[in-house]
mmCIF file of C-alpha atoms and ligand atoms in Angstrom:
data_model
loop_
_atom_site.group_PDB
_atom_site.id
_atom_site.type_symbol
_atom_site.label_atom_id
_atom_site.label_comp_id
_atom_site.label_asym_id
_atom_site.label_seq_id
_atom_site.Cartn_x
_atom_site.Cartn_y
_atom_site.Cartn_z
ATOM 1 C CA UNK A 1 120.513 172.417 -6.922
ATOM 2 C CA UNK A 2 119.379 171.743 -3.619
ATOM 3 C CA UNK A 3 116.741 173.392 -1.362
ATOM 4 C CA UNK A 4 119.568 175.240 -0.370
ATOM 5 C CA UNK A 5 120.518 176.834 -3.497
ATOM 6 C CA UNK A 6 123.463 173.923 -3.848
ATOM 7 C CA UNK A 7 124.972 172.433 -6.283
ATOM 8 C CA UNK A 8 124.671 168.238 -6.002
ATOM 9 C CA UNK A 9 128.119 166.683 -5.341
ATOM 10 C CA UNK A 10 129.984 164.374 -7.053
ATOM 11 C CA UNK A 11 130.843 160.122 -5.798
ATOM 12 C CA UNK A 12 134.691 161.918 -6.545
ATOM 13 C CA UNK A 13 134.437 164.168 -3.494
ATOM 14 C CA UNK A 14 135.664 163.674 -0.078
ATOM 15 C CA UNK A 15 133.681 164.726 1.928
ATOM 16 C CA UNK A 16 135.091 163.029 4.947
ATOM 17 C CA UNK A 17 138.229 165.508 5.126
ATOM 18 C CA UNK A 18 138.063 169.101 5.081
ATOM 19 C CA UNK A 19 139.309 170.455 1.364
ATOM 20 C CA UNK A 20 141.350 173.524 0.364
ATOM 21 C CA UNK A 21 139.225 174.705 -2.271
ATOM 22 C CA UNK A 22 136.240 174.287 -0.379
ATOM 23 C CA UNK A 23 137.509 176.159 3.186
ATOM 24 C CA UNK A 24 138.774 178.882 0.602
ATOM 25 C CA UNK A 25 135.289 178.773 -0.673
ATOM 26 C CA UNK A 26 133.712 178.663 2.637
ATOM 27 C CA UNK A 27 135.999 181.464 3.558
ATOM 28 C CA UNK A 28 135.019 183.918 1.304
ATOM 29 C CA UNK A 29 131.035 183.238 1.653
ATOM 30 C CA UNK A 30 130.122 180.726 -1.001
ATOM 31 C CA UNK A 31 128.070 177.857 -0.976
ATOM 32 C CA UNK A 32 130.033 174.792 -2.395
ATOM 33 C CA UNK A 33 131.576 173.731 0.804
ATOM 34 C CA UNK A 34 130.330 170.879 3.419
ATOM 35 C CA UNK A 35 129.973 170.633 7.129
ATOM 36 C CA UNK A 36 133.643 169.377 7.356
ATOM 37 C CA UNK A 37 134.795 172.087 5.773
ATOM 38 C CA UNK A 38 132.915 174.715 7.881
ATOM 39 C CA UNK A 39 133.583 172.992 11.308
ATOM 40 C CA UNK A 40 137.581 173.442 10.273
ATOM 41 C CA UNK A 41 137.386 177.235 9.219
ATOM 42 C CA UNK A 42 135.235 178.043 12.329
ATOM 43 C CA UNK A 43 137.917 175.848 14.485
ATOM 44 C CA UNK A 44 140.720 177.924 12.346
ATOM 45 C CA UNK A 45 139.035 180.883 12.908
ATOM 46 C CA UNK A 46 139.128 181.150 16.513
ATOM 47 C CA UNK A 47 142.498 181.277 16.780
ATOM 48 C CA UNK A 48 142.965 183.195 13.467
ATOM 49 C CA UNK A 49 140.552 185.837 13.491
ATOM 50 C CA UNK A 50 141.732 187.858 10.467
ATOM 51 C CA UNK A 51 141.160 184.325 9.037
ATOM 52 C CA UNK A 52 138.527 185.391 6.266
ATOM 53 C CA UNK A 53 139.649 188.736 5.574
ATOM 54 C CA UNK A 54 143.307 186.737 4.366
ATOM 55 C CA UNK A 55 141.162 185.433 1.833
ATOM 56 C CA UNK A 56 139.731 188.201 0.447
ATOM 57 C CA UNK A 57 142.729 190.218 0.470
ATOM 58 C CA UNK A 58 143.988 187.342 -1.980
ATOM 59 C CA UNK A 59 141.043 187.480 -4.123
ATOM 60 C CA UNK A 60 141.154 191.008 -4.539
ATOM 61 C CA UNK A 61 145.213 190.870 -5.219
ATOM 62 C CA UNK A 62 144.006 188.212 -8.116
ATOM 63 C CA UNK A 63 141.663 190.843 -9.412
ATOM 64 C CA UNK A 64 143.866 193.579 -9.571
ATOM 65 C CA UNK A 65 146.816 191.785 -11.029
ATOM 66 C CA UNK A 66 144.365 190.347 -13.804
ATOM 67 C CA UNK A 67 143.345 193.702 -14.302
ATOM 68 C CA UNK A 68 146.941 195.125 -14.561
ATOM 69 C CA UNK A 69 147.906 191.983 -17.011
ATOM 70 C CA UNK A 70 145.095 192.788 -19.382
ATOM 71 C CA UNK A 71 146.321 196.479 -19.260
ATOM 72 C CA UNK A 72 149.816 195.639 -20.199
ATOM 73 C CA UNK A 73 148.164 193.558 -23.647
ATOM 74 C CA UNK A 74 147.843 190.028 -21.698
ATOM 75 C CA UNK A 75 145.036 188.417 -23.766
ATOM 76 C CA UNK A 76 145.310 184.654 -22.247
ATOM 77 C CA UNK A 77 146.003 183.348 -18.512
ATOM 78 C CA UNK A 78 146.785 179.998 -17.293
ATOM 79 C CA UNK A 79 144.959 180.020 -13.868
ATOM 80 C CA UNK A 80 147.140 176.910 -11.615
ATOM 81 C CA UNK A 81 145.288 175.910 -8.739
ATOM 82 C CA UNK A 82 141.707 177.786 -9.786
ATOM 83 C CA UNK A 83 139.950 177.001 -7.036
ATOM 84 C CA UNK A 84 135.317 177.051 -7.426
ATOM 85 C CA UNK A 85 133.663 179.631 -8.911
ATOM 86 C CA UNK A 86 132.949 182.819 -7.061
ATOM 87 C CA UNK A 87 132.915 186.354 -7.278
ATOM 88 C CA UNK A 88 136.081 187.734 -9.218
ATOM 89 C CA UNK A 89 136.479 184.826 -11.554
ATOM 90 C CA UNK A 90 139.823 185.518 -13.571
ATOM 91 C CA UNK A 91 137.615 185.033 -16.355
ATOM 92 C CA UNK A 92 135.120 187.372 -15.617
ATOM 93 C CA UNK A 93 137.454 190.142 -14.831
ATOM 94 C CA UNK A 94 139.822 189.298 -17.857
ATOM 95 C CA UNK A 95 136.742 189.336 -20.380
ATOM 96 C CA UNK A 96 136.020 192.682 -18.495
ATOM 97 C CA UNK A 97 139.191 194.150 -19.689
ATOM 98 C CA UNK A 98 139.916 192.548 -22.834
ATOM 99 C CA UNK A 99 136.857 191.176 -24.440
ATOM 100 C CA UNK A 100 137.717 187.496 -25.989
ATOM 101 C CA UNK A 101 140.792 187.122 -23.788
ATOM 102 C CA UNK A 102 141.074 183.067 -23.270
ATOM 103 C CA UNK A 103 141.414 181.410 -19.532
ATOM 104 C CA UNK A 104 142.341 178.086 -18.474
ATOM 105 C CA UNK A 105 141.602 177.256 -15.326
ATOM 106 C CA UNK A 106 143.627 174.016 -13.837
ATOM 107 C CA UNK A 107 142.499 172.374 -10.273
ATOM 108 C CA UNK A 108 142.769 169.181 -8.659
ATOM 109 C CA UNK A 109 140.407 169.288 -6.486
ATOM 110 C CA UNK A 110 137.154 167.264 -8.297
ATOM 111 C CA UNK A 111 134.976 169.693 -6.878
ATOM 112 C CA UNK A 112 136.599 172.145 -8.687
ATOM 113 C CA UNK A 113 135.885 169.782 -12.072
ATOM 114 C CA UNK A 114 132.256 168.924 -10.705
ATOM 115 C CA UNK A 115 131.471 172.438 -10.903
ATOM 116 C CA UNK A 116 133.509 173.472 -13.841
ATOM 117 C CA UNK A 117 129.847 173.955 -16.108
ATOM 118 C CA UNK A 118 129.092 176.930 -13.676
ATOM 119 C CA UNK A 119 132.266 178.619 -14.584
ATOM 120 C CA UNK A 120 131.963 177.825 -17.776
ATOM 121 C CA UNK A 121 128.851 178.857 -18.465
ATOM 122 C CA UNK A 122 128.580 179.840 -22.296
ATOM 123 C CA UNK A 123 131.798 181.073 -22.405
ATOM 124 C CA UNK A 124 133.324 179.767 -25.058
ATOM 125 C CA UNK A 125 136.778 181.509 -23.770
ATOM 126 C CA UNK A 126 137.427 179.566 -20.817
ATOM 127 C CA UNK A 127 137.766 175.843 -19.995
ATOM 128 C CA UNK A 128 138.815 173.895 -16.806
ATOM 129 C CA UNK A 129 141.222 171.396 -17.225
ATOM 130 C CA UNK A 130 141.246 168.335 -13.791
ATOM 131 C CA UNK A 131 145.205 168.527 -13.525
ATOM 132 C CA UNK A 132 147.556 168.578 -10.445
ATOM 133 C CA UNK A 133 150.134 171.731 -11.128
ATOM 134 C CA UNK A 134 152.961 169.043 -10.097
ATOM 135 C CA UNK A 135 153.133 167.547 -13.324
ATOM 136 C CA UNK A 136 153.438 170.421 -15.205
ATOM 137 C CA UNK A 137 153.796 168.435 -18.093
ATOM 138 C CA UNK A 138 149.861 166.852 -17.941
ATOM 139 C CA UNK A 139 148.915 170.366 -17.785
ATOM 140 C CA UNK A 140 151.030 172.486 -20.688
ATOM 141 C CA UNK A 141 150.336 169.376 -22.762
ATOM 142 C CA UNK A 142 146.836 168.871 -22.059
ATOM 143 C CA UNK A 143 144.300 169.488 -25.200
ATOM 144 C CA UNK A 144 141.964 172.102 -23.477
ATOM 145 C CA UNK A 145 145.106 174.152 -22.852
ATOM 146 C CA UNK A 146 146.438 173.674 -26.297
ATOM 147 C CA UNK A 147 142.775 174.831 -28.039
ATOM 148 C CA UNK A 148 143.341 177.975 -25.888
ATOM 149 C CA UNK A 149 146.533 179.066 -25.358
ATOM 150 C CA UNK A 150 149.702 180.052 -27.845
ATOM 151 C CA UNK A 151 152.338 179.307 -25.658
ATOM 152 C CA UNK A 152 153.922 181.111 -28.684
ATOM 153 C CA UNK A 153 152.413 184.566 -27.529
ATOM 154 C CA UNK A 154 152.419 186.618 -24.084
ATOM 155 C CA UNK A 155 150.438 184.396 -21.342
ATOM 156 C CA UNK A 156 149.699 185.599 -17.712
ATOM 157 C CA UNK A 157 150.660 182.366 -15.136
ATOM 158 C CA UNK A 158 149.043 182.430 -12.110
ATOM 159 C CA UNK A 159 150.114 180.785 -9.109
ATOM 160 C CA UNK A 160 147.409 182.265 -6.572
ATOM 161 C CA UNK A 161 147.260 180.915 -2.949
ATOM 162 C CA UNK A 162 148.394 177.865 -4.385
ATOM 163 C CA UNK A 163 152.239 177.467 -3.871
ATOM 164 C CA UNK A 164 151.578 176.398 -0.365
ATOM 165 C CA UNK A 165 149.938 173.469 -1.162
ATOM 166 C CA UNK A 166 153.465 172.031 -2.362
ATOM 167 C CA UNK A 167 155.426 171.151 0.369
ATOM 168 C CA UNK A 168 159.600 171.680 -0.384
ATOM 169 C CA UNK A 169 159.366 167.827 -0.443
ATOM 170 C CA UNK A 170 157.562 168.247 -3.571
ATOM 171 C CA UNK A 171 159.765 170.563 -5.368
ATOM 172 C CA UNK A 172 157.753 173.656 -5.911
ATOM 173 C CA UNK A 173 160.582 175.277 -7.700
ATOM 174 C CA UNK A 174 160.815 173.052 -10.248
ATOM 175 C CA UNK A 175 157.347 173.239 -10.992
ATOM 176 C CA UNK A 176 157.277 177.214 -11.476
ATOM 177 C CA UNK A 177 160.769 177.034 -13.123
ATOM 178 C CA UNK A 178 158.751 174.372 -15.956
ATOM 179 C CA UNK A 179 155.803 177.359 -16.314
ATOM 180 C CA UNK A 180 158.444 179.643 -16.506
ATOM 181 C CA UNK A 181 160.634 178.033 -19.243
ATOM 182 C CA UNK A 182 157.419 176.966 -21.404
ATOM 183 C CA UNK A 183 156.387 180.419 -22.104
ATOM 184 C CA UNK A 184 157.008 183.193 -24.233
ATOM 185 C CA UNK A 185 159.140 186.570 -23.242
ATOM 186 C CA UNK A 186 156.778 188.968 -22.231
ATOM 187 C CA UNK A 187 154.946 186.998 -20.303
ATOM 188 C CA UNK A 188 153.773 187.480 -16.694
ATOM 189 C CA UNK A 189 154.055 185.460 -13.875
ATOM 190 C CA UNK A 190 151.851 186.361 -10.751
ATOM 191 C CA UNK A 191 152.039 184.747 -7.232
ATOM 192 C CA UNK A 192 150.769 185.294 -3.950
ATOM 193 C CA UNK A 193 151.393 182.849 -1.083
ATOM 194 C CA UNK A 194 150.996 182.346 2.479
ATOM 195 C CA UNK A 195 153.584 183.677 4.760
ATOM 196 C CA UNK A 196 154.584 183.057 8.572
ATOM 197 C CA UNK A 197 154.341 186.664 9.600
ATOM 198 C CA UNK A 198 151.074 185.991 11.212
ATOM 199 C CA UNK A 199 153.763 184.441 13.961
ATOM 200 C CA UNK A 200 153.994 181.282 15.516
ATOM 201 C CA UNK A 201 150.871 180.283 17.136
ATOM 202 C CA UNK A 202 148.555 181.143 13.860
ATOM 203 C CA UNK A 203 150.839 179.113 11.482
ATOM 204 C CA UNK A 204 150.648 176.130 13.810
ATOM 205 C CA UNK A 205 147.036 176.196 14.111
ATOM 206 C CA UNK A 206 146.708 176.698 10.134
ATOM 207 C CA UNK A 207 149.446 173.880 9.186
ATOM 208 C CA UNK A 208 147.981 171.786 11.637
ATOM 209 C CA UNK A 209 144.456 172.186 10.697
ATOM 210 C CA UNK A 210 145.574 171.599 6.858
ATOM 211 C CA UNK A 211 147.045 168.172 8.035
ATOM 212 C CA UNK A 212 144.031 167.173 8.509
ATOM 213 C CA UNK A 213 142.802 168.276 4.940
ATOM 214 C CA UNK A 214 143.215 166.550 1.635
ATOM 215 C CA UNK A 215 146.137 168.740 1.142
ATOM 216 C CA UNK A 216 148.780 170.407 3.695
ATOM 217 C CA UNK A 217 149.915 173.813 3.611
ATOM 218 C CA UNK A 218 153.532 175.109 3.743
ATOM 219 C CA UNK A 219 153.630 178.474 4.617
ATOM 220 C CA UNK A 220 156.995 180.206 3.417
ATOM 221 C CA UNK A 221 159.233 183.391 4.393
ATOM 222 C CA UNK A 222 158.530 186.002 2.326
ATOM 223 C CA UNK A 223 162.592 185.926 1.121
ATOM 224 C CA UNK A 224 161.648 182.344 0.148
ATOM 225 C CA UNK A 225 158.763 183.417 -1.529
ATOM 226 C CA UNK A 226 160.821 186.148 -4.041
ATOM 227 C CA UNK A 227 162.646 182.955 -5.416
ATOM 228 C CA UNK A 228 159.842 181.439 -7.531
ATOM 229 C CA UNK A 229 160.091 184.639 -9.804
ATOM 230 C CA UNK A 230 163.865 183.125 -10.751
ATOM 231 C CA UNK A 231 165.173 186.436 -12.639
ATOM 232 C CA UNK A 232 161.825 187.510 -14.305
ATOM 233 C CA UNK A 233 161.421 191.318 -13.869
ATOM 234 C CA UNK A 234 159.602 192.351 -10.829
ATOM 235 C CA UNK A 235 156.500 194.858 -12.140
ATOM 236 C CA UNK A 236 156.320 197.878 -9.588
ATOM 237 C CA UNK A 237 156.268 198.208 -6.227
ATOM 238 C CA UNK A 238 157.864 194.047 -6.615
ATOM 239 C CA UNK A 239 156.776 191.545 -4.031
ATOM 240 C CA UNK A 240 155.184 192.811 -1.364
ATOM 241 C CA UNK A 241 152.136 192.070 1.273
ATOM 242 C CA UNK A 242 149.451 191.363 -1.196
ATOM 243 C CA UNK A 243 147.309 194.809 0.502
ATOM 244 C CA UNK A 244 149.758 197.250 -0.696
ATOM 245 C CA UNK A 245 150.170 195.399 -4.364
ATOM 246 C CA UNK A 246 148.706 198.298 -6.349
ATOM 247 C CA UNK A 247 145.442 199.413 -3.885
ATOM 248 C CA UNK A 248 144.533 201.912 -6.444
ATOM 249 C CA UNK A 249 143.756 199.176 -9.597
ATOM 250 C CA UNK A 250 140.270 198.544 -7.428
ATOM 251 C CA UNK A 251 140.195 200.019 -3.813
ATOM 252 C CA UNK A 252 138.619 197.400 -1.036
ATOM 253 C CA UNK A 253 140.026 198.827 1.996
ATOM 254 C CA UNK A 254 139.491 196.728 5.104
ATOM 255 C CA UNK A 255 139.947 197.755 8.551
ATOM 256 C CA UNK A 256 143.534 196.456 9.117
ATOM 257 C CA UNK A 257 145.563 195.442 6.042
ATOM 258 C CA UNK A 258 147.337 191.815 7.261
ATOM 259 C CA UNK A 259 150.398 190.454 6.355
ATOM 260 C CA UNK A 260 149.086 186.972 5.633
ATOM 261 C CA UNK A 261 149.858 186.868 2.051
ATOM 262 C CA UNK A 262 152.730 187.885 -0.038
ATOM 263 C CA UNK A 263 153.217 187.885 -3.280
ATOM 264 C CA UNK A 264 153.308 190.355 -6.625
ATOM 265 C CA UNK A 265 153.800 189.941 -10.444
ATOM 266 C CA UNK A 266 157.140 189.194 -12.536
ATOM 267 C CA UNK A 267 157.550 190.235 -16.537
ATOM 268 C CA UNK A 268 159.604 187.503 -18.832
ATOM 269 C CA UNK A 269 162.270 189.336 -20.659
HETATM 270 C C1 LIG B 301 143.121 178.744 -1.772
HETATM 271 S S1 LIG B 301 142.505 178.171 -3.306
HETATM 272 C C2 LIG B 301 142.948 179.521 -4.381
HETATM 273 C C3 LIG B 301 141.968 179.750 -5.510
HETATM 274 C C4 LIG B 301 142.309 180.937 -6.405
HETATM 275 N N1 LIG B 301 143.592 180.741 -7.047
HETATM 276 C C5 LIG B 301 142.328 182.230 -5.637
HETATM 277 O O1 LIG B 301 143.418 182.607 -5.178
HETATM 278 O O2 LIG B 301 141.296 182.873 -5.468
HETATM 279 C C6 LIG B 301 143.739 176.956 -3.745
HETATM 280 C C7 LIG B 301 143.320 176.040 -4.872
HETATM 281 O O3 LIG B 301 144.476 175.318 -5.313
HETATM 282 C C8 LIG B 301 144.080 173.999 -5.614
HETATM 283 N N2 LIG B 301 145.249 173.125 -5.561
HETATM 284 C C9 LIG B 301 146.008 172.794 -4.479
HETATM 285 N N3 LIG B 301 147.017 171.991 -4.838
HETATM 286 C C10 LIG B 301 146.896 171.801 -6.173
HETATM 287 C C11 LIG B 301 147.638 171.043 -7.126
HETATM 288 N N4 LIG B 301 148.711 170.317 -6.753
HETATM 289 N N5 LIG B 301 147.248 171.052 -8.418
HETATM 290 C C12 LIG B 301 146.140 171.773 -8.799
HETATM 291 N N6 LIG B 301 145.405 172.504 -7.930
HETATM 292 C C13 LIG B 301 145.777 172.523 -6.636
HETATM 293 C C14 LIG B 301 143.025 173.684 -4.565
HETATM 294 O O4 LIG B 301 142.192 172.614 -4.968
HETATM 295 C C15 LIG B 301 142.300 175.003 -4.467
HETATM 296 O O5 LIG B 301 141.205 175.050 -5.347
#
């Protein structure tokens, strides 16, 4: 730690380019981001103003649908695109539920892998596993995943605020439809995602800042958005604006629901 309560940073990091998981972190009031990363959320945030609340609304969405998985028997999660450690871990809130339920946690970013002790901690339940969600392949096959999770039982997928990082270029629905078709019926899928109903002026200033990042952002209709659930069953109320995806589970109203992210949870039959 540093004299600022910090964690040190690894040769791996880029610290010359604003990163994803760092702004996110930065965004919802943690400490493992750098000056980069703070210059281009307070530049984002002028024009975006609603800019920080969007993030919480998706960490509380992440919450509730963990808490709603557990509920419905889900005893292990594949977190895709994890992001640092901060309040609301999936593991934290999963273990909450459902004592002993297992969590891998999959990132990219090496910050995310730098840090992965904190998250950790001594919980022998979870593990982090440095894997780009592209090659879904690396990851499903990967040992860490295979000590943990049964792709023979139920698992909850999570794509949260993550989906945007993978341009149409990149084939994003090939890379759900491989999640999708590696695990068991009665498992969950849950996504949320950036949309364009902020309108045009905030989604240029966001895909434009995130140019300049380590990874770009595509930001997606929310029609578009539906199609990575393929023909899973949609859980009640379906996809929606992640604010009105079950408010009761844990109530954090803020002043003006936004329309930022969209997303909901999908049941394998
Ligand atoms: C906005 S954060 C979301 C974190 C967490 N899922 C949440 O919603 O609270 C997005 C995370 O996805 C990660 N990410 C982006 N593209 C990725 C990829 N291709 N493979 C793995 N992780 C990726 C970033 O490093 C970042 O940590």
């Amino acid at each position: 730690m540093d004299t600022r309560g910090r964690r040190p940073h690894s040769p791996l990091i880029d610290m010359s380019k604003p990163s994803p998981a760092r702004m996110y972190d930065y965004y919802l009031g943690g400490k493992d981001n750098y000056a980069v990363d703070r210059a281009a959320a307070e530049d984002m945030r002028r024009a975006i103003p609603e800019l920080f609340q969007t993030a919480r609304e998706n960490r509380h969405f992440l919450g509730r649908a963990v808490r709603h998985l557990c509920r419905a028997g889900i005893r292990q999660f594949i977190d895709l695109g994890a992001g640092l450690p901060t309040q609301g871990n999936v593991n934290e809130i999963a273990q909450q539920e459902t004592p002993g339920a297992r969590v891998v946690c999959v990132d990219n970013d090496p910050i995310v892998q730098a840090h992965g002790e904190a998250l950790l901690g001594d919980d022998e339940h979870t593990t982090i596993v440095a894997a780009d969600i592209r090659e879904p392949a690396e990851v499903l096959g990967h040992p860490e995943l295979k000590r943990l999770i049964d792709l023979n039982e139920p698992v909850g997928v999570l794509f949260v605020a993550v989906l945007h990082f993978i341009p149409d270029t990149q084939d994003p629905d090939g890379v759900v439809a491989s999640f999708r078709d590696a695990v068991a019926p009665g498992s969950y899928l849950t996504i949320a995602h950036g949309t364009t109903a902020a309108g045009s002026a905030a989604v240029k200033k966001m895909t434009d800042t995130y140019d300049r990042a380590t990874e770009s952002v595509q930001l997606r209709e929310p029609e578009r958005i539906k199609e990575f659930f393929g023909d899973w069953e949609m859980v009640e109320p379906g996809a929606v604006h992640l604010p009105w995806w079950h408010p009761e589970i844990d109530p954090r109203p803020e002043p003006e629901p936004t329309r930022w992210h969209f997303g909901g949870v999908a049941r394998k039959p």
